Amino acid sequence: FQAEDGIRDRRKSLVGSEMCIRDRSCPGFREDKMEVLGIDIGFGFTKATNGKETMIFKSIFGDAAEIQFWADFGESVNTDHIHVTIDGKSYFVGDLAEQQSSVMNFTLDQERLIAVYVRILALTVAGLFFNYSNPINVPINVVSGLPIGYFKQNHERFNEILTGHHSVTYHSNNGSKQTREIYINKVRMLPQPLGSILNQLMDDDGKITIEELAAQKVGVFDIGLRTTDFTILDQRRYIDRGSRTIDTGISKGFSVISNKLREKCGVSVELYRLYKAAEEGTIKMRGHGFSFEKIRDQVYSQLASTIANDLDRLWADDWDIDTIILTGGGCRELAKYLQPLITGNVIPIDSSTDARLNNVLGYAKYGRYIWGEAAIENPAAKSAGEPISQAATETIETIDENELSQV
């Protein structure tokens, strides 16, 4: 790995800093090494992988309250207790926030997600991949994604938010803490559903191994908490015409269910607390169980019909699609309602894998495609998927504003 000249200059200017990673003379610093992380900050869950391990937790954070006594008698994983300090502010993240914070932060607003949540959640999960006893002494290259409808306006903001040096302090439940120095060297963004296609096409080293699928015209729709994304890859070429975002996600179903439960029980159930209850069709409140399977099935059926109708309109001219991939966290709930409504060769949902991870696994593979051994074997891979240049973007925007009428 060779750092760019600008990065070298920044490191030289920071010699003597407390952060070992910023000093190239620091023992253990490796410029010939790098880590690739796939990170997916969704409205519902934050997902990440280094290609070997995966992590997932709810995209919520809250105030870091003082806990007088800590006891956990169950089996625990490293995402059960996430307490971090970033930029001088301390947060509980994920399950810990849901259980212990007095003030909670959860959003379905795209602008707020990018402006507030991305930095906290992405830096938190990046540091979780490294052992407490070892400093992060190699650059990290990150691949992430955005809904197609928000990609053009926002993909550069991720670079501004995440690239550079960061200090994150992790607090354990016994009161000890460890500060990790993180250097994010590069950030590459993709339209979100491309991750699922790349996950199907590539092996863990980022090499395209499923040649039959790579030669096909593949459609994918990615059902998330707030949005659903449609996209097409025709012989590995992204087709913009058939790629759109609609504001119909599983949260619409959750909202209806929550309203019905409030009418019945007088309790407002937060959307992020409905995942398990909606899956089971029952919820317990104040010691009493309530079944809402019929309401859930009706709501999910209506959601599936809406998504299928949008799909038919969007892909009306793409009748030659060979294969359709259904992905995203919402597909777990909607698949059985949606698949009968889709005409075409739909790849069956693999119940042994977590569909929420399909995109982020593809991001990590893509990172190795453009930065790893695959790029050495195929130099063109380095520029694959590069965003449209700023000059080209400005030209497109000028044409839109001056020559097209808004309907």
mmCIF file with all atom_site columns, N, CA and C in Angstrom, residues 40 67 83 181 230:
data_model
loop_
_atom_site.group_PDB
_atom_site.id
_atom_site.type_symbol
_atom_site.label_atom_id
_atom_site.label_alt_id
_atom_site.label_comp_id
_atom_site.label_asym_id
_atom_site.label_entity_id
_atom_site.label_seq_id
_atom_site.pdbx_PDB_ins_code
_atom_site.Cartn_x
_atom_site.Cartn_y
_atom_site.Cartn_z
_atom_site.occupancy
_atom_site.B_iso_or_equiv
_atom_site.pdbx_formal_charge
_atom_site.auth_seq_id
_atom_site.auth_comp_id
_atom_site.auth_asym_id
_atom_site.auth_atom_id
_atom_site.pdbx_PDB_model_num
ATOM 1  N N  . ASP A 1 40  ? -22.225 -0.224 6.638  1.00 0.00 ? 40  ASP A N  1
ATOM 2  C CA . ASP A 1 40  ? -23.547 0.142  6.135  1.00 0.00 ? 40  ASP A CA 1
ATOM 3  C C  . ASP A 1 40  ? -24.337 0.759  7.287  1.00 0.00 ? 40  ASP A C  1
ATOM 4  N N  . ILE A 1 67  ? -24.173 4.185  35.458 1.00 0.00 ? 67  ILE A N  1
ATOM 5  C CA . ILE A 1 67  ? -24.821 2.957  35.902 1.00 0.00 ? 67  ILE A CA 1
ATOM 6  C C  . ILE A 1 67  ? -24.240 2.569  37.265 1.00 0.00 ? 67  ILE A C  1
ATOM 7  N N  . HIS A 1 83  ? -20.116 1.537  24.713 1.00 0.00 ? 83  HIS A N  1
ATOM 8  C CA . HIS A 1 83  ? -20.070 2.835  25.374 1.00 0.00 ? 83  HIS A CA 1
ATOM 9  C C  . HIS A 1 83  ? -18.816 3.540  24.866 1.00 0.00 ? 83  HIS A C  1
ATOM 10 N N  . GLU A 1 181 ? -6.835  4.815  18.232 1.00 0.00 ? 181 GLU A N  1
ATOM 11 C CA . GLU A 1 181 ? -6.567  5.820  17.205 1.00 0.00 ? 181 GLU A CA 1
ATOM 12 C C  . GLU A 1 181 ? -6.849  5.210  15.843 1.00 0.00 ? 181 GLU A C  1
ATOM 13 N N  . PHE A 1 230 ? -34.386 -0.016 -6.048 1.00 0.00 ? 230 PHE A N  1
ATOM 14 C CA . PHE A 1 230 ? -34.377 -0.898 -7.212 1.00 0.00 ? 230 PHE A CA 1
ATOM 15 C C  . PHE A 1 230 ? -33.148 -0.553 -8.054 1.00 0.00 ? 230 PHE A C  1
#
